[in-house]
Amino acid sequence: MLARRIIPCLDCDLGVPDGRVVKGIEFKQIRYAGVPWELATRYYEDGADEIVFLDITASHERRATMFDVIKKTSEHVFVPLTVGGGISSLEDARNAFNAGADKVTVNTGALRRPELIREISESYGSQAVVVAIDAKRRYHDLDGRITVNTESGRCWFECSYYGGRRFTGVDALAWARRVEELGAGEILLTSMDRDGTYDGFDIELTDAVSRMVGIPVIASGGCASPEHMYEVFRRTDASAALAASIFHFNQWSIRDCKRYLHDRGINVRITDWAQSISL
Amino acid sequence: MIAIVDYGMGNLFSIYNALLKVGGDPEIKRDPDFAGAAGIIIPGVGSFGRCMESLRRFQEALAERIAEGTPVLGICIGMQVMMDESEESPWARGFGWIPGRVVRLPEWVTVPQMGWNSLELKRDLELLDGISPGDMFYFVHSYHCIPYDKTAVVATTHYGVDMAAVVAEENIYGTQFHPEKSGPKGLRILENFVRMVRC
């Protein structure tokens, strides 16, 4: 049986050599968490099942820095690496794969030109394409939308892009189904309502998308504790939970989160370095 | 030296870096010249048919080294091409080093299988030294191998059905999962391979 995955996410500012991992709410009160490849290595040693790098600067001149980050990371980290932020062409994706990425995430690029998903999928396989969906609850204009009955009323979910700064009018549940048809291998689903709140994952959103598609869904946004991970795994079919700041500032280690989940009957990969390798 | 066969279908950093990490001395080989190679790795990228097309020119050199006893490890598609044929590309012939066929994952599971799955060990094998039942490895695949000789299956995993996760026949080895992406346990397997080729 496939294990549920725990995925740390590194939001990278690539304006400095080697880049830096940042965390801030709406770009205010930005805190620096460290150097991307060093943090990635720490998380790997701590039991991360995969590592996601998001280029929050995503400008052309800084893309070279991201590839350096991935190259350096792949010398030390032996789990799948996913790269996103500003990937809008097959060429961008190819550069990421050539630098050592196993998967790319696309969001804005795919919403603007959905064929991008098919192009990357046909060239590199569906397992290499993760479509990021940033979804926000809308309680009005329900006509023609796929709606969900939630504890706070009936709503639909709207996709945002450009890092959550703009809204598209696109129905996130319909888009989830579409991206699967286009060849996406996974969906990285972020709740814009929960992101940065530390209130836990949006269970109703995660459940709705997981039921809508056959491909794995990574729950994201709002995670502040292992209890939040437990809730999303117990109440939905999410195949992975993604978190950022709870790991960056040493509130929780990945190892402790996995132990917590394992003790409660969730199938996760437990790594014991001491007995596994004689390096 | 351990040769990594580069048949031009993707980056080989991961396997190269992983071998370095465990004390190996990998070299990426674009041509079918395996002089000085104590072991050979066939990485896995792409579809069965495209893989075989690109690998065909290495066939003779690989067969020679296998006959001489050089350990060869195929990863993912690199293991599948060791069989005779695959449903993925019915027109393409595999190497046939381990008699068997490759079939699609069952229709009642999500395809591809992507993620960490555990092993059930069928027998002892030096390549799996230090690996315990239940240890997890990273799989990404849509097809799986069915060797005709069941003793070739050293470890299985369960995804809809029980399927071959590790195969071995004399000096020919294959893993359906990616040891280079499977954390410390995957590195342990590569470390074992490095040790085996030095003996």
GROMACS .gro file of C-alpha atoms in nm:
model
  478
    1MET     CA    1   0.000   0.000   0.000
    2LEU     CA    2   0.130   0.344  -0.088
    3ALA     CA    3   0.240   0.554   0.207
    4ARG     CA    4   0.100   0.901   0.270
    5ARG     CA    5   0.372   1.154   0.204
    6ILE     CA    6   0.500   1.451   0.407
    7ILE     CA    7   0.641   1.722   0.184
    8PRO     CA    8   0.824   2.032   0.305
    9CYS     CA    9   0.792   2.330   0.074
   10LEU     CA   10   1.070   2.585   0.030
   11ASP     CA   11   0.961   2.926  -0.097
   12CYS     CA   12   1.279   3.059  -0.251
   13ASP     CA   13   1.394   3.415  -0.306
   14LEU     CA   14   1.665   3.386  -0.566
   15GLY     CA   15   1.787   3.744  -0.553
   16VAL     CA   16   2.101   3.639  -0.368
   17PRO     CA   17   2.365   3.377  -0.457
   18ASP     CA   18   2.250   3.029  -0.349
   19GLY     CA   19   1.904   3.179  -0.286
   20ARG     CA   20   1.724   3.198   0.047
   21VAL     CA   21   1.411   3.039   0.185
   22VAL     CA   22   1.153   3.293   0.293
   23LYS     CA   23   0.828   3.279   0.479
   24GLY     CA   24   0.600   3.574   0.524
   25ILE     CA   25   0.234   3.652   0.518
   26GLU     CA   26   0.148   3.846   0.202
   27PHE     CA   27   0.513   3.945   0.171
   28LYS     CA   28   0.492   4.137   0.499
   29GLN     CA   29   0.703   4.041   0.795
   30ILE     CA   30   0.919   3.821   0.578
   31ARG     CA   31   1.142   3.586   0.774
   32TYR     CA   32   1.446   3.415   0.631
   33ALA     CA   33   1.464   3.048   0.709
   34GLY     CA   34   1.796   2.959   0.551
   35VAL     CA   35   1.979   2.849   0.237
   36PRO     CA   36   1.761   2.627   0.014
   37TRP     CA   37   1.997   2.335  -0.045
   38GLU     CA   38   2.099   2.325   0.323
   39LEU     CA   39   1.738   2.322   0.444
   40ALA     CA   40   1.648   2.061   0.183
   41THR     CA   41   1.931   1.840   0.307
   42ARG     CA   42   1.818   1.879   0.669
   43TYR     CA   43   1.461   1.784   0.576
   44TYR     CA   44   1.581   1.488   0.372
   45GLU     CA   45   1.782   1.357   0.666
   46ASP     CA   46   1.479   1.414   0.885
   47GLY     CA   47   1.257   1.192   0.664
   48ALA     CA   48   1.098   1.418   0.400
   49ASP     CA   49   0.938   1.204   0.127
   50GLU     CA   50   0.984   1.468  -0.140
   51ILE     CA   51   1.089   1.833  -0.148
   52VAL     CA   52   0.916   2.118  -0.330
   53PHE     CA   53   1.101   2.433  -0.430
   54LEU     CA   54   0.890   2.731  -0.536
   55ASP     CA   55   1.063   3.025  -0.697
   56ILE     CA   56   0.864   3.318  -0.561
   57THR     CA   57   1.069   3.564  -0.764
   58ALA     CA   58   1.030   3.371  -1.090
   59SER     CA   59   1.204   3.624  -1.308
   60HIS     CA   60   1.412   3.509  -1.600
   61GLU     CA   61   1.749   3.623  -1.472
   62ARG     CA   62   1.695   3.443  -1.142
   63ARG     CA   63   1.599   3.113  -1.297
   64ALA     CA   64   1.966   3.021  -1.339
   65THR     CA   65   2.001   3.049  -0.962
   66MET     CA   66   1.716   2.800  -0.914
   67PHE     CA   67   1.891   2.550  -1.136
   68ASP     CA   68   2.208   2.591  -0.932
   69VAL     CA   69   2.001   2.528  -0.619
   70ILE     CA   70   1.856   2.207  -0.764
   71LYS     CA   71   2.193   2.084  -0.888
   72LYS     CA   72   2.353   2.143  -0.551
   73THR     CA   73   2.059   1.982  -0.370
   74SER     CA   74   2.070   1.671  -0.588
   75GLU     CA   75   2.424   1.603  -0.466
   76HIS     CA   76   2.294   1.559  -0.113
   77VAL     CA   77   1.926   1.471  -0.131
   78PHE     CA   78   1.799   1.138  -0.261
   79VAL     CA   79   1.423   1.178  -0.272
   80PRO     CA   80   1.215   1.330  -0.554
   81LEU     CA   81   1.261   1.704  -0.612
   82THR     CA   82   0.982   1.921  -0.746
   83VAL     CA   83   1.038   2.269  -0.889
   84GLY     CA   84   0.784   2.539  -0.960
   85GLY     CA   85   0.733   2.910  -0.997
   86GLY     CA   86   0.715   3.079  -1.334
   87ILE     CA   87   0.724   2.766  -1.551
   88SER     CA   88   0.528   2.870  -1.858
   89SER     CA   89   0.679   2.671  -2.146
   90LEU     CA   90   0.808   2.326  -2.231
   91GLU     CA   91   1.152   2.489  -2.249
   92ASP     CA   92   1.125   2.608  -1.886
   93ALA     CA   93   1.025   2.257  -1.782
   94ARG     CA   94   1.311   2.101  -1.977
   95ASN     CA   95   1.560   2.330  -1.805
   96ALA     CA   96   1.425   2.226  -1.466
   97PHE     CA   97   1.449   1.855  -1.552
   98ASN     CA   98   1.799   1.900  -1.690
   99ALA     CA   99   1.902   2.064  -1.365
  100GLY     CA  100   1.789   1.753  -1.177
  101ALA     CA  101   1.421   1.812  -1.098
  102ASP     CA  102   1.199   1.502  -1.105
  103LYS     CA  103   0.874   1.697  -1.135
  104VAL     CA  104   0.766   2.051  -1.216
  105THR     CA  105   0.464   2.235  -1.086
  106VAL     CA  106   0.270   2.466  -1.313
  107ASN     CA  107  -0.007   2.707  -1.216
  108THR     CA  108  -0.031   3.042  -1.394
  109GLY     CA  109   0.132   2.900  -1.707
  110ALA     CA  110  -0.129   2.623  -1.724
  111LEU     CA  111  -0.427   2.849  -1.655
  112ARG     CA  112  -0.314   3.082  -1.930
  113ARG     CA  113  -0.241   2.798  -2.173
  114PRO     CA  114  -0.379   2.458  -2.062
  115GLU     CA  115  -0.199   2.275  -2.346
  116LEU     CA  116   0.122   2.330  -2.148
  117ILE     CA  117   0.015   2.040  -1.923
  118ARG     CA  118  -0.022   1.807  -2.220
  119GLU     CA  119   0.309   1.916  -2.371
  120ILE     CA  120   0.511   1.846  -2.057
  121SER     CA  121   0.320   1.525  -1.988
  122GLU     CA  122   0.379   1.387  -2.337
  123SER     CA  123   0.750   1.467  -2.324
  124TYR     CA  124   0.832   1.365  -1.968
  125GLY     CA  125   0.538   1.151  -1.854
  126SER     CA  126   0.238   1.244  -1.642
  127GLN     CA  127   0.427   1.166  -1.320
  128ALA     CA  128   0.651   1.466  -1.393
  129VAL     CA  129   0.367   1.722  -1.408
  130VAL     CA  130   0.216   1.860  -1.090
  131VAL     CA  131  -0.057   2.118  -1.141
  132ALA     CA  132  -0.078   2.366  -0.855
  133ILE     CA  133  -0.430   2.487  -0.786
  134ASP     CA  134  -0.469   2.781  -0.549
  135ALA     CA  135  -0.838   2.780  -0.454
  136LYS     CA  136  -1.051   3.029  -0.263
  137ARG     CA  137  -1.401   2.980  -0.129
  138ARG     CA  138  -1.681   3.181  -0.289
  139TYR     CA  139  -2.025   3.188  -0.132
  140HIS     CA  140  -2.196   3.393  -0.407
  141ASP     CA  141  -2.264   3.347  -0.780
  142LEU     CA  142  -2.314   2.974  -0.740
  143ASP     CA  143  -2.494   2.928  -1.073
  144GLY     CA  144  -2.314   2.696  -1.312
  145ARG     CA  145  -2.048   2.617  -1.054
  146ILE     CA  146  -1.955   2.288  -0.894
  147THR     CA  147  -2.059   2.359  -0.537
  148VAL     CA  148  -1.983   2.198  -0.204
  149ASN     CA  149  -2.193   2.202   0.112
  150THR     CA  150  -1.959   2.317   0.385
  151GLU     CA  151  -2.007   2.389   0.755
  152SER     CA  152  -2.016   2.759   0.670
  153GLY     CA  153  -2.260   2.724   0.381
  154ARG     CA  154  -2.271   2.627   0.017
  155CYS     CA  155  -1.974   2.750  -0.184
  156TRP     CA  156  -1.765   2.702  -0.495
  157PHE     CA  157  -1.390   2.742  -0.524
  158GLU     CA  158  -1.219   2.994  -0.749
  159CYS     CA  159  -0.869   2.947  -0.890
  160SER     CA  160  -0.620   3.224  -0.836
  161TYR     CA  161  -0.290   3.277  -1.011
  162TYR     CA  162   0.012   3.505  -1.008
  163GLY     CA  163   0.091   3.381  -0.659
  164GLY     CA  164  -0.261   3.446  -0.529
  165ARG     CA  165  -0.262   3.807  -0.639
  166ARG     CA  166  -0.521   3.768  -0.914
  167PHE     CA  167  -0.839   3.568  -0.961
  168THR     CA  168  -0.943   3.389  -1.274
  169GLY     CA  169  -1.313   3.313  -1.244
  170VAL     CA  170  -1.215   2.953  -1.314
  171ASP     CA  171  -1.398   2.689  -1.110
  172ALA     CA  172  -1.126   2.499  -0.922
  173LEU     CA  173  -1.319   2.170  -0.912
  174ALA     CA  174  -1.389   2.178  -1.286
  175TRP     CA  175  -1.027   2.276  -1.349
  176ALA     CA  176  -0.905   1.983  -1.137
  177ARG     CA  177  -1.093   1.741  -1.359
  178ARG     CA  178  -0.968   1.916  -1.673
  179VAL     CA  179  -0.601   1.905  -1.572
  180GLU     CA  180  -0.629   1.532  -1.510
  181GLU     CA  181  -0.762   1.490  -1.867
  182LEU     CA  182  -0.475   1.701  -1.997
  183GLY     CA  183  -0.222   1.467  -1.841
  184ALA     CA  184  -0.140   1.607  -1.497
  185GLY     CA  185   0.005   1.341  -1.268
  186GLU     CA  186  -0.076   1.515  -0.940
  187ILE     CA  187  -0.254   1.817  -0.801
  188LEU     CA  188  -0.091   2.044  -0.543
  189LEU     CA  189  -0.400   2.194  -0.385
  190THR     CA  190  -0.356   2.507  -0.176
  191SER     CA  191  -0.639   2.668   0.017
  192MET     CA  192  -0.605   3.045  -0.015
  193ASP     CA  193  -0.842   3.077   0.280
  194ARG     CA  194  -0.615   2.875   0.506
  195ASP     CA  195  -0.270   2.960   0.370
  196GLY     CA  196  -0.074   3.143   0.639
  197THR     CA  197  -0.349   3.108   0.901
  198TYR     CA  198  -0.219   2.798   1.084
  199ASP     CA  199  -0.582   2.686   1.124
  200GLY     CA  200  -0.530   2.351   0.954
  201PHE     CA  201  -0.601   2.226   0.603
  202ASP     CA  202  -0.931   2.302   0.430
  203ILE     CA  203  -1.071   1.951   0.472
  204GLU     CA  204  -1.385   2.019   0.266
  205LEU     CA  205  -1.186   2.152  -0.030
  206THR     CA  206  -0.933   1.868  -0.013
  207ASP     CA  207  -1.208   1.608   0.011
  208ALA     CA  208  -1.402   1.759  -0.281
  209VAL     CA  209  -1.099   1.764  -0.514
  210SER     CA  210  -0.984   1.414  -0.406
  211ARG     CA  211  -1.326   1.278  -0.498
  212MET     CA  212  -1.328   1.466  -0.827
  213VAL     CA  213  -1.005   1.317  -0.966
  214GLY     CA  214  -0.823   0.985  -0.980
  215ILE     CA  215  -0.473   1.135  -0.952
  216PRO     CA  216  -0.299   1.202  -0.619
  217VAL     CA  217  -0.383   1.525  -0.435
  218ILE     CA  218  -0.131   1.705  -0.216
  219ALA     CA  219  -0.307   1.906   0.056
  220SER     CA  220  -0.155   2.246   0.127
  221GLY     CA  221  -0.229   2.564   0.320
  222GLY     CA  222  -0.281   2.613   0.692
  223CYS     CA  223  -0.079   2.328   0.839
  224ALA     CA  224   0.061   2.410   1.183
  225SER     CA  225   0.087   2.073   1.357
  226PRO     CA  226   0.090   1.695   1.316
  227GLU     CA  227  -0.275   1.697   1.430
  228HIS     CA  228  -0.360   1.894   1.115
  229MET     CA  229  -0.184   1.630   0.903
  230TYR     CA  230  -0.365   1.354   1.087
  231GLU     CA  231  -0.701   1.525   1.025
  232VAL     CA  232  -0.646   1.564   0.652
  233PHE     CA  233  -0.530   1.202   0.615
  234ARG     CA  234  -0.811   1.064   0.831
  235ARG     CA  235  -1.090   1.261   0.667
  236THR     CA  236  -0.978   1.275   0.302
  237ASP     CA  237  -0.794   1.064   0.045
  238ALA     CA  238  -0.513   1.321   0.014
  239SER     CA  239  -0.196   1.133  -0.071
  240ALA     CA  240   0.037   1.394   0.077
  241ALA     CA  241   0.046   1.686   0.316
  242LEU     CA  242   0.262   1.987   0.238
  243ALA     CA  243   0.385   2.234   0.497
  244ALA     CA  244   0.645   2.504   0.517
  245SER     CA  245   0.694   2.724   0.819
  246ILE     CA  246   0.623   2.462   1.087
  247PHE     CA  247   0.940   2.290   0.972
  248HIS     CA  248   1.147   2.600   0.898
  249PHE     CA  249   1.143   2.741   1.247
  250ASN     CA  250   1.188   2.414   1.429
  251GLN     CA  251   0.838   2.399   1.573
  252TRP     CA  252   0.805   2.042   1.452
  253SER     CA  253   1.046   1.804   1.292
  254ILE     CA  254   0.933   1.585   1.004
  255ARG     CA  255   1.042   1.286   1.210
  256ASP     CA  256   0.812   1.383   1.500
  257CYS     CA  257   0.520   1.443   1.261
  258LYS     CA  258   0.566   1.100   1.105
  259ARG     CA  259   0.596   0.929   1.441
  260TYR     CA  260   0.272   1.100   1.550
  261LEU     CA  261   0.092   0.983   1.233
  262HIS     CA  262   0.238   0.632   1.250
  263ASP     CA  263   0.123   0.593   1.613
  264ARG     CA  264  -0.229   0.678   1.502
  265GLY     CA  265  -0.240   0.420   1.226
  266ILE     CA  266  -0.152   0.637   0.925
  267ASN     CA  267   0.078   0.457   0.678
  268VAL     CA  268   0.390   0.673   0.651
  269ARG     CA  269   0.753   0.598   0.574
  270ILE     CA  270   0.958   0.587   0.892
  271THR     CA  271   1.331   0.623   0.835
  272ASP     CA  272   1.586   0.509   1.083
  273TRP     CA  273   1.919   0.637   0.956
  274ALA     CA  274   2.120   0.458   1.220
  275GLN     CA  275   2.031   0.111   1.100
  276SER     CA  276   1.987   0.178   0.731
  277ILE     CA  277   2.322   0.291   0.605
  278SER     CA  278   2.683   0.242   0.691
  279LEU     CA  279   2.814   0.565   0.541
  280MET     CA  280   3.445   0.198  -1.220
  281ILE     CA  281   3.071   0.164  -1.257
  282ALA     CA  282   2.935   0.250  -1.600
  283ILE     CA  283   2.602   0.429  -1.626
  284VAL     CA  284   2.451   0.365  -1.968
  285ASP     CA  285   2.345   0.701  -2.118
  286TYR     CA  286   2.103   0.631  -2.398
  287GLY     CA  287   2.002   0.995  -2.423
  288MET     CA  288   1.664   0.994  -2.255
  289GLY     CA  289   1.706   1.212  -1.952
  290ASN     CA  290   1.936   1.344  -1.687
  291LEU     CA  291   2.145   1.096  -1.495
  292PHE     CA  292   2.250   1.325  -1.209
  293SER     CA  293   2.050   1.142  -0.947
  294ILE     CA  294   2.200   0.802  -1.008
  295TYR     CA  295   2.547   0.951  -1.065
  296ASN     CA  296   2.535   1.154  -0.743
  297ALA     CA  297   2.390   0.862  -0.547
  298LEU     CA  298   2.675   0.633  -0.656
  299LEU     CA  299   2.930   0.898  -0.559
  300LYS     CA  300   2.759   0.934  -0.222
  301VAL     CA  301   2.802   0.565  -0.142
  302GLY     CA  302   3.168   0.557  -0.243
  303GLY     CA  303   3.131   0.439  -0.602
  304ASP     CA  304   3.322   0.570  -0.903
  305PRO     CA  305   3.053   0.620  -1.168
  306GLU     CA  306   3.119   0.715  -1.528
  307ILE     CA  307   2.849   0.808  -1.776
  308LYS     CA  308   2.888   0.609  -2.100
  309ARG     CA  309   2.742   0.745  -2.421
  310ASP     CA  310   2.908   0.475  -2.631
  311PRO     CA  311   2.893   0.096  -2.601
  312ASP     CA  312   3.244   0.073  -2.461
  313PHE     CA  313   3.251  -0.082  -2.117
  314ALA     CA  314   3.625  -0.138  -2.090
  315GLY     CA  315   3.726  -0.113  -1.725
  316ALA     CA  316   3.368  -0.127  -1.595
  317ALA     CA  317   3.337  -0.352  -1.289
  318GLY     CA  318   2.960  -0.298  -1.288
  319ILE     CA  319   2.700  -0.150  -1.522
  320ILE     CA  320   2.380   0.041  -1.445
  321ILE     CA  321   2.095   0.080  -1.692
  322PRO     CA  322   1.884   0.372  -1.567
  323GLY     CA  323   1.517   0.400  -1.645
  324VAL     CA  324   1.358   0.680  -1.840
  325GLY     CA  325   1.095   0.686  -2.112
  326SER     CA  326   0.877   0.416  -2.263
  327PHE     CA  327   0.977   0.052  -2.325
  328GLY     CA  328   0.982   0.090  -2.703
  329ARG     CA  329   1.177   0.416  -2.716
  330CYS     CA  330   1.414   0.282  -2.456
  331MET     CA  331   1.486  -0.032  -2.660
  332GLU     CA  332   1.537   0.172  -2.975
  333SER     CA  333   1.802   0.379  -2.800
  334LEU     CA  334   1.954   0.084  -2.615
  335ARG     CA  335   1.984  -0.149  -2.913
  336ARG     CA  336   2.332  -0.028  -3.004
  337PHE     CA  337   2.452  -0.122  -2.654
  338GLN     CA  338   2.306  -0.474  -2.673
  339GLU     CA  339   2.610  -0.660  -2.800
  340ALA     CA  340   2.854  -0.495  -2.560
  341LEU     CA  341   2.618  -0.552  -2.267
  342ALA     CA  342   2.566  -0.919  -2.356
  343GLU     CA  343   2.943  -0.971  -2.371
  344ARG     CA  344   2.996  -0.822  -2.028
  345ILE     CA  345   2.709  -1.020  -1.880
  346ALA     CA  346   2.863  -1.341  -2.018
  347GLU     CA  347   3.191  -1.241  -1.851
  348GLY     CA  348   3.011  -1.210  -1.518
  349THR     CA  349   2.999  -0.830  -1.479
  350PRO     CA  350   2.708  -0.733  -1.248
  351VAL     CA  351   2.441  -0.531  -1.431
  352LEU     CA  352   2.166  -0.341  -1.250
  353GLY     CA  353   1.857  -0.217  -1.435
  354ILE     CA  354   1.640   0.048  -1.273
  355CYS     CA  355   1.266   0.089  -1.349
  356ILE     CA  356   1.238   0.072  -1.730
  357GLY     CA  357   1.600  -0.042  -1.716
  358MET     CA  358   1.472  -0.355  -1.541
  359GLN     CA  359   1.173  -0.396  -1.773
  360VAL     CA  360   1.392  -0.407  -2.086
  361MET     CA  361   1.562  -0.716  -1.941
  362MET     CA  362   1.239  -0.909  -2.013
  363ASP     CA  363   1.127  -1.035  -2.356
  364GLU     CA  364   0.841  -0.801  -2.432
  365SER     CA  365   0.604  -0.536  -2.296
  366GLU     CA  366   0.238  -0.450  -2.345
  367GLU     CA  367   0.352  -0.088  -2.359
  368SER     CA  368   0.526  -0.138  -2.695
  369PRO     CA  369   0.416  -0.473  -2.844
  370TRP     CA  370   0.630  -0.417  -3.154
  371ALA     CA  371   0.954  -0.388  -2.956
  372ARG     CA  372   1.171  -0.679  -2.841
  373GLY     CA  373   1.337  -0.658  -2.501
  374PHE     CA  374   1.683  -0.798  -2.420
  375GLY     CA  375   1.529  -1.120  -2.292
  376TRP     CA  376   1.806  -1.172  -2.033
  377ILE     CA  377   1.542  -1.269  -1.778
  378PRO     CA  378   1.263  -1.452  -1.961
  379GLY     CA  379   0.934  -1.280  -1.891
  380ARG     CA  380   0.691  -1.014  -1.999
  381VAL     CA  381   0.588  -0.668  -1.886
  382VAL     CA  382   0.218  -0.592  -1.836
  383ARG     CA  383   0.012  -0.287  -1.745
  384LEU     CA  384  -0.080  -0.225  -1.381
  385PRO     CA  385  -0.431  -0.350  -1.302
  386GLU     CA  386  -0.714  -0.124  -1.411
  387TRP     CA  387  -0.856  -0.084  -1.060
  388VAL     CA  388  -0.559   0.116  -0.930
  389THR     CA  389  -0.440   0.467  -1.015
  390VAL     CA  390  -0.180   0.454  -1.291
  391PRO     CA  391   0.105   0.535  -1.267
  392GLN     CA  392   0.188   0.403  -0.925
  393MET     CA  393   0.375   0.698  -0.781
  394GLY     CA  394   0.508   0.706  -0.430
  395TRP     CA  395   0.658   0.506  -0.146
  396ASN     CA  396   0.566   0.141  -0.121
  397SER     CA  397   0.700  -0.140   0.096
  398LEU     CA  398   0.880  -0.461   0.003
  399GLU     CA  399   0.811  -0.821   0.086
  400LEU     CA  400   1.133  -1.022   0.066
  401LYS     CA  401   1.121  -1.362  -0.102
  402ARG     CA  402   1.479  -1.474  -0.054
  403ASP     CA  403   1.823  -1.351   0.052
  404LEU     CA  404   2.027  -1.150  -0.194
  405GLU     CA  405   2.348  -0.961  -0.134
  406LEU     CA  406   2.205  -0.660  -0.318
  407LEU     CA  407   1.938  -0.634  -0.045
  408ASP     CA  408   2.177  -0.667   0.246
  409GLY     CA  409   2.049  -0.446   0.530
  410ILE     CA  410   1.700  -0.418   0.382
  411SER     CA  411   1.415  -0.537   0.604
  412PRO     CA  412   1.061  -0.641   0.511
  413GLY     CA  413   0.841  -0.332   0.515
  414ASP     CA  414   1.117  -0.090   0.415
  415MET     CA  415   0.979   0.163   0.167
  416PHE     CA  416   1.107   0.262  -0.176
  417TYR     CA  417   1.004   0.519  -0.434
  418PHE     CA  418   0.812   0.379  -0.732
  419VAL     CA  419   0.702   0.556  -1.050
  420HIS     CA  420   0.568   0.319  -1.315
  421SER     CA  421   0.267   0.213  -1.521
  422TYR     CA  422   0.382  -0.140  -1.613
  423HIS     CA  423   0.530  -0.426  -1.412
  424CYS     CA  424   0.746  -0.733  -1.483
  425ILE     CA  425   0.631  -1.095  -1.474
  426PRO     CA  426   0.938  -1.322  -1.498
  427TYR     CA  427   0.839  -1.671  -1.612
  428ASP     CA  428   1.074  -1.827  -1.358
  429LYS     CA  429   0.930  -1.720  -1.021
  430THR     CA  430   1.262  -1.773  -0.846
  431ALA     CA  431   1.390  -1.466  -1.034
  432VAL     CA  432   1.163  -1.253  -0.813
  433VAL     CA  433   1.358  -1.157  -0.501
  434ALA     CA  434   1.115  -0.901  -0.357
  435THR     CA  435   0.759  -0.799  -0.431
  436THR     CA  436   0.544  -0.498  -0.359
  437HIS     CA  437   0.166  -0.475  -0.346
  438TYR     CA  438  -0.022  -0.227  -0.562
  439GLY     CA  439  -0.352  -0.374  -0.672
  440VAL     CA  440  -0.168  -0.703  -0.714
  441ASP     CA  441   0.160  -0.846  -0.584
  442MET     CA  442   0.429  -0.761  -0.836
  443ALA     CA  443   0.803  -0.796  -0.884
  444ALA     CA  444   0.995  -0.514  -0.714
  445VAL     CA  445   1.342  -0.671  -0.732
  446VAL     CA  446   1.455  -0.940  -0.978
  447ALA     CA  447   1.785  -1.125  -1.000
  448GLU     CA  448   1.932  -1.401  -1.211
  449GLU     CA  449   2.302  -1.472  -1.165
  450ASN     CA  450   2.479  -1.138  -1.229
  451ILE     CA  451   2.169  -0.963  -1.368
  452TYR     CA  452   1.970  -0.746  -1.126
  453GLY     CA  453   1.671  -0.515  -1.157
  454THR     CA  454   1.469  -0.287  -0.929
  455GLN     CA  455   1.128  -0.157  -1.030
  456PHE     CA  456   1.168   0.131  -0.782
  457HIS     CA  457   1.429   0.407  -0.802
  458PRO     CA  458   1.700   0.339  -0.541
  459GLU     CA  459   1.855   0.677  -0.622
  460LYS     CA  460   1.530   0.847  -0.510
  461SER     CA  461   1.453   0.617  -0.217
  462GLY     CA  462   1.642   0.789   0.063
  463PRO     CA  463   1.889   0.604   0.287
  464LYS     CA  464   1.740   0.260   0.213
  465GLY     CA  465   1.782   0.314  -0.160
  466LEU     CA  466   2.140   0.431  -0.106
  467ARG     CA  467   2.201   0.116   0.094
  468ILE     CA  468   2.111  -0.093  -0.212
  469LEU     CA  469   2.348   0.110  -0.430
  470GLU     CA  470   2.616   0.079  -0.164
  471ASN     CA  471   2.567  -0.299  -0.175
  472PHE     CA  472   2.603  -0.293  -0.553
  473VAL     CA  473   2.925  -0.092  -0.528
  474ARG     CA  474   3.063  -0.342  -0.276
  475MET     CA  475   2.956  -0.640  -0.489
  476VAL     CA  476   3.132  -0.517  -0.802
  477ARG     CA  477   3.454  -0.467  -0.607
  478CYS     CA  478   3.467  -0.829  -0.494
   0.00000   0.00000   0.00000
